[in-house]
Tab-separated table of C-alpha atoms and ligand atoms in Angstrom:
chain	number	residue	atom	x	y	z
Q	16	MET	CA	-11.534	-42.629	-4.486
Q	17	MET	CA	-13.925	-44.216	-2.053
Q	18	ASP	CA	-17.205	-42.408	-1.640
Q	19	LEU	CA	-17.808	-42.256	2.105
Q	20	ASN	CA	-21.443	-41.406	1.721
Q	21	ALA	CA	-21.941	-44.486	-0.489
Q	22	ALA	CA	-20.469	-46.725	2.185
Q	23	VAL	CA	-22.604	-45.103	4.878
Q	24	ILE	CA	-25.742	-45.610	2.798
Q	25	ARG	CA	-24.903	-49.243	2.023
Q	26	ARG	CA	-23.898	-50.221	5.535
Q	27	ILE	CA	-26.008	-47.978	7.759
Q	28	VAL	CA	-28.916	-46.211	6.024
Q	29	PHE	CA	-30.210	-49.234	4.097
Q	30	PRO	CA	-30.059	-51.713	6.991
Q	31	LEU	CA	-31.693	-49.063	9.191
Q	32	MET	CA	-34.520	-48.517	6.678
Q	33	HIS	CA	-35.087	-52.247	6.834
Q	34	ILE	CA	-35.407	-52.216	10.611
Q	35	VAL	CA	-37.351	-48.986	10.993
Q	36	LYS	CA	-39.543	-48.941	7.911
Q	37	GLY	CA	-39.616	-52.605	7.006
Q	38	ASN	CA	-37.903	-51.810	3.709
Q	39	ASN	CA	-37.086	-55.070	1.939
Q	40	ILE	CA	-35.129	-53.863	-1.115
Q	41	ALA	CA	-31.830	-55.410	0.005
Q	42	GLU	CA	-33.517	-58.732	0.737
Q	43	TYR	CA	-35.363	-58.777	-2.604
Q	44	LEU	CA	-32.107	-57.908	-4.352
Q	45	VAL	CA	-30.444	-61.005	-2.900
Q	46	SER	CA	-33.257	-63.211	-4.218
Q	47	LEU	CA	-33.166	-61.559	-7.671
Q	48	GLN	CA	-29.395	-62.039	-7.815
Q	49	GLN	CA	-29.994	-65.770	-7.361
Q	50	SER	CA	-32.983	-66.247	-9.677
Q	51	GLN	CA	-31.235	-64.547	-12.625
Q	52	TYR	CA	-29.132	-67.718	-12.925
Q	53	PHE	CA	-32.068	-70.150	-12.573
Q	54	SER	CA	-32.580	-72.625	-15.389
Q	55	LYS	CA	-35.260	-71.590	-17.876
Q	56	GLU	CA	-37.569	-74.189	-16.388
Q	57	GLU	CA	-37.057	-72.960	-12.835
Q	58	LEU	CA	-37.737	-69.397	-13.948
Q	59	HIS	CA	-40.860	-70.496	-15.810
Q	60	ASN	CA	-42.122	-72.287	-12.691
Q	61	LEU	CA	-41.430	-69.262	-10.515
Q	62	GLN	CA	-43.487	-67.095	-12.895
Q	63	LYS	CA	-46.206	-69.721	-13.090
Q	64	GLU	CA	-46.642	-69.923	-9.312
Q	65	LYS	CA	-46.648	-66.153	-8.879
Q	66	LEU	CA	-49.114	-65.684	-11.743
Q	67	LYS	CA	-51.453	-68.361	-10.420
Q	68	LYS	CA	-51.519	-66.780	-6.975
Q	69	LEU	CA	-52.109	-63.301	-8.401
Q	70	LEU	CA	-54.913	-64.310	-10.775
Q	71	LEU	CA	-56.732	-66.261	-8.051
Q	72	HIS	CA	-56.448	-63.239	-5.781
Q	73	CYS	CA	-57.859	-60.984	-8.518
Q	74	VAL	CA	-60.942	-63.021	-9.385
Q	75	LYS	CA	-61.762	-63.493	-5.698
Q	76	TYR	CA	-61.000	-60.093	-4.201
Q	77	VAL	CA	-60.758	-57.431	-6.919
Q	78	PRO	CA	-64.217	-56.244	-8.119
Q	79	ALA	CA	-63.119	-55.493	-11.698
Q	80	TYR	CA	-61.941	-59.109	-12.097
Q	81	GLU	CA	-64.756	-60.910	-10.276
Q	82	PRO	CA	-66.604	-61.637	-13.556
Q	83	TYR	CA	-63.641	-63.920	-14.421
Q	84	LYS	CA	-64.232	-66.257	-11.486
Q	85	TYR	CA	-65.249	-68.928	-13.970
Q	86	LEU	CA	-61.574	-69.120	-14.951
Q	87	ILE	CA	-60.530	-70.543	-11.547
Q	88	PRO	CA	-60.087	-74.136	-12.813
Q	89	LEU	CA	-58.028	-72.924	-15.773
Q	90	ILE	CA	-55.974	-70.614	-13.539
Q	91	ASN	CA	-55.119	-73.590	-11.317
Q	92	GLU	CA	-54.174	-75.767	-14.232
Q	93	ASP	CA	-52.599	-73.350	-16.722
Q	94	PRO	CA	-52.215	-69.777	-15.443
Q	95	PHE	CA	-50.514	-68.607	-18.658
Q	96	GLY	CA	-53.451	-69.900	-20.699
Q	97	ALA	CA	-55.868	-68.243	-18.279
Q	98	LEU	CA	-54.005	-64.959	-18.584
Q	99	SER	CA	-54.878	-64.647	-22.270
Q	100	GLU	CA	-58.569	-64.935	-21.366
Q	101	PHE	CA	-58.324	-61.663	-19.452
Q	102	PRO	CA	-59.041	-58.411	-21.303
Q	103	ILE	CA	-56.367	-55.850	-22.172
Q	104	LEU	CA	-56.391	-52.995	-19.677
Q	105	THR	CA	-55.928	-49.530	-21.182
Q	106	LYS	CA	-54.762	-46.395	-19.384
Q	107	GLN	CA	-58.188	-44.821	-19.871
Q	108	GLN	CA	-59.832	-47.822	-18.189
Q	109	VAL	CA	-57.459	-47.567	-15.229
Q	110	ASN	CA	-58.482	-43.935	-14.713
Q	111	LYS	CA	-62.156	-44.689	-15.167
Q	112	HIS	CA	-62.427	-47.835	-13.023
Q	113	MET	CA	-59.740	-47.158	-10.453
Q	114	ASN	CA	-61.877	-48.078	-7.444
Q	115	ASP	CA	-62.916	-51.400	-8.949
Q	116	LEU	CA	-59.278	-52.356	-9.439
Q	117	ILE	CA	-58.414	-52.011	-5.764
Q	118	TYR	CA	-58.294	-55.136	-3.565
Q	119	ILE	CA	-61.418	-55.095	-1.357
Q	120	ASN	CA	-59.487	-55.586	1.895
Q	121	ALA	CA	-56.609	-53.263	1.019
Q	122	ASP	CA	-55.470	-50.922	3.754
Q	123	ARG	CA	-55.911	-47.744	1.726
Q	124	SER	CA	-53.721	-45.717	4.065
Q	125	ARG	CA	-50.761	-47.888	3.053
Q	126	LEU	CA	-51.260	-47.571	-0.701
Q	127	ILE	CA	-48.738	-45.474	-2.582
Q	128	PRO	CA	-50.425	-43.073	-5.010
Q	129	ASN	CA	-48.639	-42.678	-8.323
Q	130	ARG	CA	-49.288	-41.153	-11.718
Q	131	THR	CA	-47.609	-40.986	-15.082
Q	132	GLY	CA	-46.222	-37.665	-16.249
Q	133	GLY	CA	-48.661	-37.656	-19.163
Q	134	SER	CA	-46.042	-36.879	-21.799
Q	135	THR	CA	-48.742	-37.925	-24.227
Q	136	GLY	CA	-52.434	-37.850	-23.563
Q	137	GLU	CA	-53.923	-37.854	-20.108
Q	138	PRO	CA	-51.893	-38.917	-17.069
Q	139	VAL	CA	-52.797	-42.267	-15.504
Q	140	ARG	CA	-53.491	-42.375	-11.780
Q	141	PHE	CA	-52.989	-45.593	-9.886
Q	142	PHE	CA	-51.787	-47.107	-6.627
Q	143	ILE	CA	-48.944	-49.472	-5.976
Q	144	ASP	CA	-47.923	-51.128	-2.737
Q	145	ARG	CA	-44.634	-51.515	-0.923
Q	146	PRO	CA	-43.681	-54.937	-2.337
Q	147	THR	CA	-44.302	-53.726	-5.917
Q	148	SER	CA	-42.223	-50.627	-5.461
Q	149	GLU	CA	-39.443	-52.421	-3.575
Q	150	TYR	CA	-39.213	-55.341	-6.013
Q	151	SER	CA	-38.955	-52.824	-8.827
Q	152	GLU	CA	-36.195	-50.914	-7.033
Q	153	ALA	CA	-34.429	-54.221	-6.403
Q	154	ALA	CA	-34.632	-55.017	-10.126
Q	155	ARG	CA	-32.989	-51.680	-10.881
Q	156	TRP	CA	-30.163	-52.345	-8.419
Q	157	ARG	CA	-29.688	-55.809	-9.867
Q	158	GLY	CA	-29.356	-54.325	-13.371
Q	159	LEU	CA	-26.932	-51.683	-12.140
Q	160	SER	CA	-24.877	-54.294	-10.267
Q	161	TRP	CA	-24.115	-55.918	-13.646
Q	162	TRP	CA	-22.125	-52.732	-14.333
Q	163	ASP	CA	-20.474	-52.510	-10.934
Q	164	ILE	CA	-22.830	-49.775	-9.749
Q	165	ASN	CA	-24.243	-50.433	-6.303
Q	166	ILE	CA	-26.698	-49.151	-3.719
Q	167	GLY	CA	-25.549	-45.795	-2.397
Q	168	ASP	CA	-23.107	-44.960	-5.206
Q	169	LYS	CA	-23.185	-41.272	-6.036
Q	170	CYS	CA	-25.505	-40.524	-8.929
Q	171	LEU	CA	-26.129	-37.470	-11.069
Q	172	MET	CA	-29.723	-37.400	-12.202
Q	173	VAL	CA	-30.560	-35.449	-15.321
Q	174	TRP	CA	-34.268	-35.132	-14.912
Q	175	GLY	CA	-37.418	-33.054	-15.211
Q	176	ASN	CA	-38.904	-31.946	-11.950
Q	177	PRO	CA	-39.050	-35.062	-9.726
Q	178	LEU	CA	-42.794	-34.830	-9.298
Q	179	GLU	CA	-45.236	-32.010	-9.277
Q	180	LEU	CA	-43.762	-30.676	-6.070
Q	181	ASN	CA	-43.941	-27.146	-4.826
Q	182	LYS	CA	-40.718	-25.287	-4.103
Q	183	ARG	CA	-40.388	-26.115	-0.412
Q	184	GLU	CA	-41.230	-29.766	-0.929
Q	185	ASN	CA	-38.799	-29.767	-3.808
Q	186	LEU	CA	-36.021	-28.507	-1.581
Q	187	ILE	CA	-36.708	-31.150	1.073
Q	188	TYR	CA	-36.942	-33.818	-1.616
Q	189	ASN	CA	-33.566	-32.760	-3.011
Q	190	MET	CA	-31.976	-32.813	0.438
Q	191	LYS	CA	-33.395	-36.251	1.157
Q	192	GLU	CA	-32.169	-37.590	-2.161
Q	193	ARG	CA	-28.794	-35.975	-1.594
Q	194	PHE	CA	-28.104	-37.453	1.831
Q	195	LEU	CA	-30.140	-40.626	1.953
Q	196	LYS	CA	-29.603	-41.804	-1.571
Q	197	ASN	CA	-26.488	-39.896	-2.667
Q	198	ILE	CA	-28.196	-38.365	-5.677
Q	199	ILE	CA	-27.567	-34.907	-7.115
Q	200	PHE	CA	-29.909	-33.355	-9.662
Q	201	ILE	CA	-29.685	-31.351	-12.842
Q	202	SER	CA	-33.016	-30.251	-14.259
Q	203	ALA	CA	-33.483	-31.123	-17.912
Q	204	PHE	CA	-35.160	-27.728	-18.292
Q	205	SER	CA	-32.064	-25.827	-17.227
Q	206	LEU	CA	-29.568	-27.387	-19.666
Q	207	ASN	CA	-28.339	-24.770	-22.130
Q	208	PRO	CA	-25.070	-23.348	-23.530
Q	209	GLN	CA	-24.900	-20.848	-20.635
Q	210	SER	CA	-25.396	-23.340	-17.788
Q	211	ILE	CA	-23.206	-26.156	-19.104
Q	212	GLU	CA	-19.877	-24.790	-17.796
Q	213	LYS	CA	-21.292	-24.335	-14.321
Q	214	TYR	CA	-22.684	-27.873	-14.399
Q	215	SER	CA	-19.488	-29.495	-15.635
Q	216	LYS	CA	-17.542	-27.777	-12.817
Q	217	MET	CA	-20.064	-29.128	-10.343
Q	218	ILE	CA	-19.750	-32.637	-11.824
Q	219	ASN	CA	-15.952	-32.545	-11.626
Q	220	LEU	CA	-16.165	-31.436	-8.014
Q	221	GLN	CA	-18.820	-33.922	-6.905
Q	222	LYS	CA	-17.549	-36.819	-9.025
Q	223	PRO	CA	-20.747	-38.887	-9.294
Q	224	ARG	CA	-20.005	-42.516	-10.154
Q	225	TYR	CA	-22.738	-42.612	-12.773
Q	226	PHE	CA	-25.335	-40.472	-14.543
Q	227	TYR	CA	-28.984	-41.395	-14.775
Q	228	GLY	CA	-31.594	-39.667	-16.931
Q	229	TYR	CA	-33.807	-39.435	-19.967
Q	230	ALA	CA	-32.066	-40.356	-23.215
Q	231	SER	CA	-32.918	-36.972	-24.737
Q	232	ALA	CA	-31.637	-35.059	-21.698
Q	233	LEU	CA	-28.370	-37.046	-21.531
Q	234	TYR	CA	-27.933	-36.541	-25.252
Q	235	LEU	CA	-28.465	-32.802	-24.866
Q	236	LEU	CA	-25.908	-32.738	-22.025
Q	237	ALA	CA	-23.397	-34.581	-24.225
Q	238	GLN	CA	-24.060	-32.299	-27.193
Q	239	LEU	CA	-23.571	-29.172	-25.102
Q	240	MET	CA	-20.300	-30.500	-23.667
Q	241	MET	CA	-19.073	-31.488	-27.111
Q	242	LYS	CA	-19.918	-28.077	-28.535
Q	243	LYS	CA	-18.017	-26.284	-25.770
Q	244	ASN	CA	-15.220	-28.849	-25.945
Q	245	ILE	CA	-15.578	-29.715	-22.262
Q	246	LYS	CA	-14.183	-33.035	-20.990
Q	247	LEU	CA	-14.739	-34.474	-17.550
Q	248	LYS	CA	-11.596	-34.763	-15.427
Q	249	TYR	CA	-12.403	-38.269	-14.198
Q	250	LYS	CA	-13.858	-41.488	-15.560
Q	251	LEU	CA	-17.528	-42.345	-15.105
Q	252	THR	CA	-18.514	-45.958	-14.469
Q	253	GLY	CA	-21.555	-45.668	-16.701
Q	254	ILE	CA	-24.450	-43.559	-17.947
Q	255	VAL	CA	-27.932	-44.972	-17.494
Q	256	SER	CA	-30.524	-43.946	-20.030
Q	257	THR	CA	-34.151	-44.461	-19.069
Q	258	SER	CA	-37.824	-43.716	-19.765
Q	259	GLU	CA	-37.368	-42.979	-23.444
Q	260	THR	CA	-36.215	-44.892	-26.476
Q	261	LEU	CA	-32.431	-44.712	-26.612
Q	262	TYR	CA	-31.543	-44.134	-30.252
Q	263	ASP	CA	-28.213	-45.326	-31.665
Q	264	PHE	CA	-27.142	-41.786	-32.543
Q	265	GLN	CA	-27.742	-40.725	-28.950
Q	266	ARG	CA	-25.798	-43.656	-27.561
Q	267	GLU	CA	-22.871	-42.983	-29.901
Q	268	THR	CA	-22.627	-39.308	-28.981
Q	269	ILE	CA	-22.981	-39.904	-25.232
Q	270	GLU	CA	-20.374	-42.692	-25.306
Q	271	LYS	CA	-18.002	-40.550	-27.333
Q	272	VAL	CA	-18.269	-37.488	-25.085
Q	273	PHE	CA	-18.022	-39.349	-21.763
Q	274	ASP	CA	-15.943	-42.340	-22.858
Q	275	CYS	CA	-17.939	-44.820	-20.770
Q	276	PRO	CA	-20.671	-47.383	-21.431
Q	277	VAL	CA	-24.250	-46.218	-21.926
Q	278	ILE	CA	-26.611	-48.564	-20.083
Q	279	ASN	CA	-30.174	-48.856	-21.296
Q	280	GLU	CA	-32.875	-49.187	-18.648
Q	281	TYR	CA	-36.358	-49.997	-19.885
Q	282	GLY	CA	-38.701	-48.738	-17.245
Q	283	ALA	CA	-41.940	-46.878	-16.943
Q	284	ARG	CA	-43.506	-45.151	-14.004
Q	285	ASP	CA	-46.653	-47.246	-14.469
Q	286	ALA	CA	-44.814	-50.567	-14.919
Q	287	GLY	CA	-41.571	-50.329	-12.945
Q	288	ILE	CA	-38.272	-51.713	-14.195
Q	289	ILE	CA	-39.187	-53.880	-17.184
Q	290	ALA	CA	-35.738	-54.723	-18.553
Q	291	TYR	CA	-32.067	-53.918	-18.061
Q	292	GLU	CA	-29.176	-54.023	-20.471
Q	293	CYS	CA	-26.373	-56.408	-19.522
Q	294	PRO	CA	-22.710	-55.907	-20.461
Q	295	CYS	CA	-23.257	-58.213	-23.477
Q	296	GLY	CA	-25.674	-55.635	-24.838
Q	297	LYS	CA	-28.899	-57.602	-24.384
Q	298	MET	CA	-31.981	-56.290	-22.589
Q	299	HIS	CA	-33.023	-58.779	-19.893
Q	300	LEU	CA	-36.606	-58.753	-18.630
Q	301	SER	CA	-37.359	-58.530	-14.897
Q	302	ALA	CA	-39.123	-61.851	-15.352
Q	303	GLU	CA	-39.536	-62.528	-11.625
Q	304	ASN	CA	-41.514	-59.300	-11.246
Q	305	MET	CA	-43.748	-59.322	-14.287
Q	306	ILE	CA	-45.126	-61.131	-17.301
Q	307	VAL	CA	-44.464	-59.265	-20.536
Q	308	GLU	CA	-46.584	-60.125	-23.568
Q	309	ILE	CA	-46.265	-58.718	-27.072
Q	310	LEU	CA	-49.523	-58.309	-28.991
Q	311	ASP	CA	-50.306	-57.571	-32.608
Q	312	ILE	CA	-51.013	-53.842	-33.027
Q	313	GLU	CA	-54.365	-54.421	-34.683
Q	314	THR	CA	-55.662	-57.869	-33.696
Q	315	LYS	CA	-54.293	-57.660	-30.110
Q	316	LYS	CA	-53.364	-61.369	-30.318
Q	317	ARG	CA	-50.037	-62.617	-28.933
Q	318	VAL	CA	-47.275	-62.579	-31.552
Q	319	GLY	CA	-44.241	-64.875	-31.751
Q	320	SER	CA	-40.642	-64.048	-30.843
Q	321	GLY	CA	-38.989	-61.580	-33.159
Q	322	GLN	CA	-42.284	-60.013	-34.140
Q	323	THR	CA	-42.929	-56.434	-33.158
Q	324	GLY	CA	-46.087	-55.510	-31.304
Q	325	LEU	CA	-47.653	-53.751	-28.338
Q	326	VAL	CA	-46.117	-54.309	-24.919
Q	327	VAL	CA	-48.573	-55.593	-22.306
Q	328	VAL	CA	-47.416	-56.014	-18.708
Q	329	THR	CA	-48.784	-57.942	-15.727
Q	330	ASP	CA	-47.024	-57.013	-12.506
Q	331	LEU	CA	-46.753	-60.108	-10.328
Q	332	ASN	CA	-46.249	-58.312	-7.009
Q	333	ASN	CA	-49.049	-55.762	-6.916
Q	334	TYR	CA	-51.893	-57.281	-4.922
Q	335	SER	CA	-53.332	-53.940	-3.815
Q	336	MET	CA	-54.292	-52.581	-7.224
Q	337	PRO	CA	-53.501	-55.300	-9.729
Q	338	ARG	CA	-53.404	-54.373	-13.389
Q	339	ILE	CA	-53.648	-57.519	-15.467
Q	340	ARG	CA	-52.422	-57.213	-19.062
Q	341	TYR	CA	-51.797	-53.495	-18.790
Q	342	LEU	CA	-51.266	-51.864	-22.173
Q	343	LEU	CA	-48.195	-49.766	-21.744
Q	344	GLY	CA	-48.276	-47.975	-25.097
Q	345	ASP	CA	-44.801	-49.147	-26.156
Q	346	VAL	CA	-43.819	-51.201	-29.162
Q	347	ALA	CA	-41.196	-53.968	-28.906
Q	348	ALA	CA	-40.348	-57.590	-29.777
Q	349	LEU	CA	-39.264	-60.535	-27.627
Q	350	SER	CA	-36.208	-62.569	-28.554
Q	351	GLU	CA	-35.555	-66.310	-28.322
Q	352	GLU	CA	-31.832	-65.752	-28.112
Q	353	ASP	CA	-29.774	-66.767	-25.119
Q	354	CYS	CA	-27.276	-64.293	-23.787
Q	355	ASN	CA	-23.572	-64.931	-23.362
Q	356	CYS	CA	-23.661	-63.377	-19.905
Q	357	GLY	CA	-25.244	-66.605	-18.646
Q	358	ARG	CA	-28.384	-65.058	-17.185
Q	359	SER	CA	-31.495	-66.973	-18.118
Q	360	LEU	CA	-33.764	-63.934	-17.918
Q	361	PRO	CA	-35.601	-63.612	-21.248
Q	362	VAL	CA	-34.383	-61.012	-23.710
Q	363	ILE	CA	-36.443	-58.216	-25.190
Q	364	GLU	CA	-35.204	-56.755	-28.437
Q	365	LYS	CA	-36.115	-53.804	-30.551
Q	366	ILE	CA	-37.788	-51.547	-28.052
Q	367	GLU	CA	-39.066	-49.232	-30.721
Q	368	GLY	CA	-40.556	-46.707	-28.408
Q	369	ARG	CA	-44.044	-45.538	-27.921
Q	370	GLU	CA	-47.034	-46.624	-29.895
Q	371	ASP	CA	-47.610	-42.997	-30.884
Q	372	ASP	CA	-44.055	-42.846	-32.263
Q	373	ILE	CA	-45.455	-44.774	-35.190
Q	374	PHE	CA	-46.817	-42.771	-38.094
Q	375	ILE	CA	-49.256	-43.996	-40.668
Q	376	SER	CA	-48.657	-43.106	-44.297
Q	377	LEU	CA	-51.350	-42.111	-46.781
Q	378	ASN	CA	-51.432	-45.639	-48.176
Q	379	GLY	CA	-51.678	-47.197	-44.714
Q	380	ASN	CA	-48.073	-48.251	-44.025
Q	381	TYR	CA	-46.608	-47.894	-40.550
Q	382	VAL	CA	-43.550	-45.672	-40.417
Q	383	HIS	CA	-41.569	-45.524	-37.214
Q	384	GLY	CA	-40.586	-42.097	-35.895
Q	385	VAL	CA	-36.939	-43.188	-35.771
Q	386	TYR	CA	-37.020	-43.033	-39.575
Q	387	PHE	CA	-37.411	-39.237	-39.435
Q	388	CYS	CA	-34.603	-39.066	-36.867
Q	389	ASN	CA	-32.237	-41.012	-39.073
Q	390	LEU	CA	-33.134	-38.827	-42.061
Q	391	ALA	CA	-32.639	-35.608	-40.113
Q	392	ARG	CA	-29.158	-36.733	-39.128
Q	393	ASN	CA	-28.104	-36.323	-42.762
Q	394	TYR	CA	-28.754	-32.597	-42.768
Q	395	SER	CA	-26.354	-30.356	-40.942
Q	396	SER	CA	-28.844	-27.475	-41.262
Q	397	ILE	CA	-30.993	-29.076	-38.582
Q	398	ARG	CA	-29.851	-28.652	-35.001
Q	399	GLN	CA	-32.973	-30.041	-33.409
Q	400	PHE	CA	-36.332	-31.078	-34.762
Q	401	GLN	CA	-39.720	-32.520	-34.005
Q	402	VAL	CA	-42.077	-34.196	-36.459
Q	403	ILE	CA	-45.747	-34.289	-35.525
Q	404	GLN	CA	-48.361	-36.158	-37.520
Q	405	LYS	CA	-51.461	-34.092	-36.862
Q	406	THR	CA	-53.811	-36.052	-39.101
Q	407	ARG	CA	-53.312	-38.753	-41.682
Q	408	SER	CA	-52.537	-36.052	-44.271
Q	409	ASP	CA	-50.957	-33.280	-42.166
Q	410	ILE	CA	-47.456	-33.151	-40.766
Q	411	LEU	CA	-45.921	-30.359	-38.735
Q	412	LEU	CA	-42.150	-30.123	-38.868
Q	413	LYS	CA	-40.553	-27.997	-36.145
Q	414	ILE	CA	-36.934	-27.124	-36.777
Q	415	ILE	CA	-34.214	-25.339	-34.837
Q	416	LYS	CA	-31.719	-24.076	-37.409
Q	417	SER	CA	-28.042	-24.799	-36.980
Q	418	ASP	CA	-25.299	-22.203	-37.538
Q	419	ASN	CA	-24.695	-23.358	-41.112
Q	420	PHE	CA	-28.316	-23.364	-42.199
Q	421	ASN	CA	-29.209	-23.994	-45.826
Q	422	GLU	CA	-32.837	-23.829	-46.970
Q	423	SER	CA	-32.315	-26.380	-49.763
Q	424	GLU	CA	-31.504	-29.080	-47.203
Q	425	ILE	CA	-34.884	-28.606	-45.565
Q	426	GLN	CA	-36.498	-29.005	-48.975
Q	427	SER	CA	-34.727	-32.302	-49.528
Q	428	TYR	CA	-35.747	-33.421	-46.012
Q	429	ILE	CA	-39.360	-32.671	-46.979
Q	430	ASN	CA	-38.930	-34.595	-50.253
Q	431	GLU	CA	-37.675	-37.607	-48.327
Q	432	ILE	CA	-40.647	-37.451	-45.965
Q	433	HIS	CA	-42.997	-37.294	-48.995
Q	434	LYS	CA	-41.348	-40.404	-50.438
Q	435	ILE	CA	-42.301	-42.527	-47.462
Q	436	MET	CA	-45.488	-40.834	-46.239
Q	437	GLY	CA	-47.066	-40.018	-49.620
Q	438	PRO	CA	-48.189	-36.543	-50.769
Q	439	VAL	CA	-49.103	-35.235	-47.300
Q	440	ASN	CA	-49.163	-31.552	-46.349
Q	441	ILE	CA	-45.973	-30.640	-44.536
Q	442	LYS	CA	-45.907	-27.373	-42.627
Q	443	VAL	CA	-42.469	-26.187	-41.543
Q	444	GLU	CA	-42.155	-24.082	-38.419
Q	445	TYR	CA	-38.771	-22.596	-37.488
Q	446	THR	CA	-38.351	-22.118	-33.788
Q	447	ASP	CA	-35.697	-21.342	-31.167
Q	448	ILE	CA	-36.800	-23.932	-28.694
Q	449	ILE	CA	-38.558	-27.271	-28.719
Q	450	GLU	CA	-40.210	-27.494	-25.358
Q	451	PRO	CA	-39.765	-30.702	-23.382
Q	452	THR	CA	-42.980	-32.309	-22.190
Q	453	ALA	CA	-44.237	-31.674	-18.642
Q	454	SER	CA	-42.029	-34.514	-17.436
Q	455	GLY	CA	-38.902	-33.101	-19.098
Q	456	LYS	CA	-38.693	-35.443	-22.079
Q	457	ILE	CA	-38.089	-34.244	-25.603
Q	458	ARG	CA	-40.152	-36.065	-28.200
Q	459	TYR	CA	-38.616	-36.209	-31.680
Q	460	SER	CA	-41.756	-37.541	-33.249
Q	461	LYS	CA	-45.335	-38.107	-32.281
Q	462	ARG	CA	-48.662	-38.980	-33.840
Q	463	GLU	CA	-51.600	-37.057	-32.437
Q	464	PHE	CA	-54.528	-39.198	-33.594
Q	465	PRO	CA	-55.470	-42.824	-32.924
Q	466	ILE	CA	-54.082	-45.425	-35.315
Q	467	SER	CA	-57.414	-47.147	-35.912
Q	468	VAL	CA	-58.828	-44.064	-37.708
M	507	ZN	ZN1	-26.962	-60.898	-20.798
């Protein structure tokens, strides 16, 4: 059935936003739809020109980057080479030197303040500008268009609180989202066996075309529906998982319960839409909007395709508060492979999640948190869990027991952890709830100390 509101948003609200507010998302989307089919060389040249312009702007007009003025000749000749001469920018540095990162002639009243939810460590505060935000939105709509989801289509968001809004603001925000963007919300905090029937009735009534949310929240929604044997009475076009690593077990369960494709969006509040999954299953970078580099975890030198390392992002549109080589805190690898879908946008593979998802064993090996997830899946005694590496030799294991709990399974889980981590201390804590982070995400694993120690 046609969604009237979707049509109104596409044909009236969006064009009106363009006229009244100078919103350029639709225009940017058209250009991104074209450049995705550029030849590799054309795409490379587009990036090169944008990077050159940005770096020249930075060394001339952004105080933090003025010491790199000596790079001007190199920037003109080989902007990619010049880029690697710039230092890595950490989240702590952004917080500490925020004023120095702002363009000297920026109209501060037009900057858009933003911050990360701080699901680990301290939140980062920064500014973006309209082009950055709108190009990022356009990249999201381009990715969704690959799945036949378009601007204005009704969306169910499974989310934490949108921002740190008070109640009244929250209400207005919800109304605005509802009517201007055709979005309805479910809070990740309110998903439980009691609320799920009410929510599934609401979904069947409202018939959103797609769901959008954190992987862990969507997975929880699917698990609750499976447990209560609830099926939706209509077919979803897709379910978009974002902001967290989407694990295979989550994808399988969500696909099984909703019988529709799960679409992986790789985005971060402090980097925008980085990559989008295409129907061939590859994650395509938003190459027109940003340069993505992968660096060795220890040496911080660029690694080759296929090699896993730290994700570093340079947004090519943000002239107001540029962040060159911003260390996102994620771990991933680039791929040389072409995609059958015909888009020349580079492919990113193995997004392994956050840097602090990686544990370090007693003998110094890196162990990815997904390992503990995969292990836990073998034990039906565990309904939900969280593994926290407190120090090199201390692990806290939080477990929510399932209905058919058996103590011996937990012991064999611990034995398996010992095998890979060495003879560390493992403290088991049984609990009824594993709290999501302030932003509504559920972390399955995290390391709480720096890896260099
Ligand atoms: Zn593709």
